[in-house]
mmCIF file of C-alpha atoms in Angstrom:
data_model
loop_
_atom_site.group_PDB
_atom_site.id
_atom_site.type_symbol
_atom_site.label_atom_id
_atom_site.label_comp_id
_atom_site.label_asym_id
_atom_site.label_seq_id
_atom_site.Cartn_x
_atom_site.Cartn_y
_atom_site.Cartn_z
ATOM 1 C CA MET S 51 -7.459 -11.988 -3.992
ATOM 2 C CA PHE S 52 -7.988 -11.593 -0.218
ATOM 3 C CA LYS S 53 -10.924 -12.275 2.001
ATOM 4 C CA GLN S 54 -12.704 -9.126 3.145
ATOM 5 C CA SER S 55 -10.997 -7.737 6.248
ATOM 6 C CA LYS S 56 -13.104 -7.022 9.293
ATOM 7 C CA ASN S 57 -11.843 -3.439 9.269
ATOM 8 C CA GLN S 58 -12.340 -2.812 5.553
ATOM 9 C CA SER S 59 -15.470 -1.138 4.368
ATOM 10 C CA LYS S 60 -17.773 -3.499 2.516
ATOM 11 C CA ASN S 61 -18.484 -0.790 -0.048
ATOM 12 C CA ALA S 62 -14.822 -0.223 -1.020
ATOM 13 C CA THR S 63 -14.678 0.142 -4.782
ATOM 14 C CA VAL S 64 -11.929 0.202 -7.354
ATOM 15 C CA ASP S 65 -12.032 3.541 -9.159
ATOM 16 C CA THR S 66 -8.960 2.966 -11.323
ATOM 17 C CA LEU S 67 -7.730 -0.263 -12.894
ATOM 18 C CA ILE S 68 -4.332 -0.716 -14.511
ATOM 19 C CA GLY S 69 -4.651 -3.838 -16.662
ATOM 20 C CA PRO S 70 -2.116 -6.628 -17.128
ATOM 21 C CA LYS S 71 -1.013 -5.383 -20.565
ATOM 22 C CA THR S 72 -0.465 -1.818 -19.340
ATOM 23 C CA ARG S 73 2.938 -0.334 -18.492
ATOM 24 C CA ILE S 74 3.211 3.174 -17.031
ATOM 25 C CA ASN S 75 6.514 5.050 -16.971
ATOM 26 C CA GLY S 76 5.966 7.899 -14.526
ATOM 27 C CA ASP S 77 4.351 8.682 -11.207
ATOM 28 C CA VAL S 78 0.706 7.886 -10.459
ATOM 29 C CA GLU S 79 -1.441 9.949 -8.079
ATOM 30 C CA PHE S 80 -4.939 8.764 -7.227
ATOM 31 C CA THR S 81 -7.894 8.969 -4.900
ATOM 32 C CA GLY S 82 -10.296 6.169 -4.002
ATOM 33 C CA GLY S 83 -9.349 2.644 -5.021
ATOM 34 C CA LEU S 84 -6.523 1.729 -7.402
ATOM 35 C CA HIS S 85 -5.956 -1.871 -8.562
ATOM 36 C CA ILE S 86 -2.795 -2.785 -10.458
ATOM 37 C CA ASP S 87 -2.452 -5.871 -12.652
ATOM 38 C CA GLY S 88 0.176 -4.217 -14.857
ATOM 39 C CA HIS S 89 3.548 -2.524 -14.324
ATOM 40 C CA ILE S 90 4.316 0.963 -12.980
ATOM 41 C CA ASN S 91 7.832 2.342 -13.260
ATOM 42 C CA GLY S 92 7.389 5.315 -10.929
ATOM 43 C CA ASN S 93 6.000 6.295 -7.547
ATOM 44 C CA VAL S 94 2.382 5.637 -6.556
ATOM 45 C CA ARG S 95 0.702 8.106 -4.199
ATOM 46 C CA GLY S 96 -2.862 8.076 -2.878
ATOM 47 C CA ASP S 97 -4.626 10.883 -1.063
ATOM 48 C CA SER S 98 -4.868 10.727 2.736
ATOM 49 C CA ASN S 99 -8.555 9.723 3.020
ATOM 50 C CA ARG S 100 -8.977 6.552 5.085
ATOM 51 C CA GLY S 101 -10.944 4.889 2.283
ATOM 52 C CA THR S 102 -8.117 5.274 -0.225
ATOM 53 C CA PHE S 103 -6.319 2.051 -1.084
ATOM 54 C CA VAL S 104 -3.977 0.536 -3.627
ATOM 55 C CA SER S 105 -4.033 -3.169 -4.396
ATOM 56 C CA VAL S 106 -1.433 -4.994 -6.464
ATOM 57 C CA SER S 107 -2.277 -8.425 -7.862
ATOM 58 C CA GLU S 108 0.215 -11.280 -8.118
ATOM 59 C CA HIS S 109 0.845 -10.163 -11.725
ATOM 60 C CA GLY S 110 1.346 -6.495 -10.787
ATOM 61 C CA CYS S 111 4.627 -4.708 -10.172
ATOM 62 C CA ILE S 112 5.597 -1.238 -8.928
ATOM 63 C CA GLU S 113 9.167 -0.006 -9.326
ATOM 64 C CA GLY S 114 9.026 2.984 -7.019
ATOM 65 C CA SER S 115 7.663 4.004 -3.639
ATOM 66 C CA VAL S 116 4.049 3.529 -2.574
ATOM 67 C CA VAL S 117 2.340 6.042 -0.272
ATOM 68 C CA ALA S 118 -1.316 5.404 0.626
ATOM 69 C CA PRO S 119 -3.428 4.860 3.737
ATOM 70 C CA ASN S 120 -4.141 1.217 2.818
ATOM 71 C CA VAL S 121 -1.956 -1.115 0.763
ATOM 72 C CA ILE S 122 -2.972 -4.632 -0.310
ATOM 73 C CA LEU S 123 -0.097 -6.444 -1.982
ATOM 74 C CA ASN S 124 0.175 -9.825 -3.627
ATOM 75 C CA GLY S 125 2.665 -8.749 -6.308
ATOM 76 C CA ILE S 126 6.001 -6.931 -6.266
ATOM 77 C CA VAL S 127 7.029 -3.512 -4.953
ATOM 78 C CA LYS S 128 10.631 -2.472 -5.600
ATOM 79 C CA GLY S 129 10.663 0.514 -3.276
ATOM 80 C CA ASP S 130 9.416 1.662 0.113
ATOM 81 C CA ILE S 131 5.802 1.335 1.241
ATOM 82 C CA GLU S 132 4.353 3.976 3.555
ATOM 83 C CA ALA S 133 0.837 3.152 4.724
ATOM 84 C CA GLY S 134 -0.916 5.527 7.098
ATOM 85 C CA ASP S 135 -3.331 2.819 8.201
ATOM 86 C CA ARG S 136 -3.033 -0.797 7.035
ATOM 87 C CA VAL S 137 -0.803 -3.085 4.977
ATOM 88 C CA GLU S 138 -1.921 -6.545 3.856
ATOM 89 C CA LEU S 139 0.716 -8.803 2.314
ATOM 90 C CA GLY S 140 -0.513 -11.894 0.501
ATOM 91 C CA ALA S 141 1.377 -15.140 0.069
ATOM 92 C CA LYS S 142 2.985 -13.994 -3.204
ATOM 93 C CA ALA S 143 3.861 -10.472 -2.010
ATOM 94 C CA ARG S 144 7.463 -9.339 -2.512
ATOM 95 C CA VAL S 145 8.747 -6.055 -1.061
ATOM 96 C CA LEU S 146 12.260 -4.854 -1.845
ATOM 97 C CA GLY S 147 12.262 -1.876 0.513
ATOM 98 C CA ASN S 148 11.078 -0.652 3.901
ATOM 99 C CA VAL S 149 7.460 -0.938 5.058
ATOM 100 C CA GLN S 150 5.933 1.718 7.345
ATOM 101 C CA TYR S 151 2.580 0.671 8.789
ATOM 102 C CA THR S 152 0.110 1.122 11.625
ATOM 103 C CA VAL S 153 -1.460 -2.340 11.230
ATOM 104 C CA ILE S 154 0.068 -5.143 9.168
ATOM 105 C CA GLU S 155 -1.302 -8.512 8.109
ATOM 106 C CA THR S 156 1.150 -10.926 6.508
ATOM 107 C CA ALA S 157 0.337 -14.268 4.907
ATOM 108 C CA VAL S 158 2.721 -17.205 5.006
ATOM 109 C CA GLY S 159 5.058 -16.890 2.027
ATOM 110 C CA ALA S 160 5.198 -13.082 1.836
ATOM 111 C CA GLN S 161 8.735 -11.692 1.570
ATOM 112 C CA ILE S 162 10.090 -8.361 2.805
ATOM 113 C CA ASN S 163 13.678 -7.402 2.077
ATOM 114 C CA GLY S 164 13.859 -4.245 4.182
ATOM 115 C CA LYS S 165 12.806 -2.838 7.540
ATOM 116 C CA LEU S 166 9.385 -3.011 9.160
ATOM 117 C CA ILE S 167 8.678 0.362 10.777
ATOM 118 C CA HIS S 168 5.640 0.663 13.041
ATOM 119 C CA ARG S 169 3.790 3.995 13.068
ATOM 120 C CA ALA S 170 1.866 5.219 16.086
ATOM 121 C CA VAL S 171 -1.913 4.874 15.909
ATOM 122 C CA PRO S 172 -3.455 8.314 15.219
ATOM 123 C CA ASP S 173 -6.309 9.599 17.375
ATOM 124 C CA GLN S 174 -9.759 8.732 16.012
ATOM 125 C CA GLY S 175 -10.553 12.380 15.163
ATOM 126 C CA GLU S 176 -7.157 13.033 13.614
ATOM 127 C CA PRO S 177 -6.810 12.550 9.836
ATOM 128 C CA VAL S 178 -4.342 9.957 8.598
ATOM 129 C CA ARG S 179 -1.243 11.679 7.211
ATOM 130 C CA VAL S 180 1.101 9.825 4.931
ATOM 131 C CA GLY S 181 4.125 11.067 3.052
ATOM 132 C CA SER S 182 5.002 13.746 5.629
ATOM 133 C CA PRO S 183 8.502 14.004 7.126
ATOM 134 C CA ARG S 184 9.006 11.954 10.269
ATOM 135 C CA ASN S 185 9.564 13.683 13.605
ATOM 136 C CA GLN S 186 13.202 14.123 14.541
ATOM 137 C CA ASP S 187 12.410 12.926 18.117
ATOM 138 C CA GLU S 188 11.753 9.343 16.950
#
């Protein structure tokens, strides 16, 4: 789907696969790698480890929010995306919601119907925290 990013680990693996004929009605929580070719009607939440990622193919769709350190999208998300580290939007990516990111890579053709919200880069020793309430000072 995408060429390997310079920052991505070469040993990143998909631990969970949601196939193209699968439809999930409810929230999904995961750790490691999650790849979606099917449809999720609910929120998707990954743990806060830097190696955790969710990827959505051009055939995949999420109707709900996505919270994970790394998000690779070439399908549709109808909800907000909150990435503690990196967001990659492919040419067929469609986001109907806000995108919070530290680093973003967007291909020509990607569409975002919402706000882009940059997050501060955490210190190297500090764990990536996603899904926590934002500071009131911002």
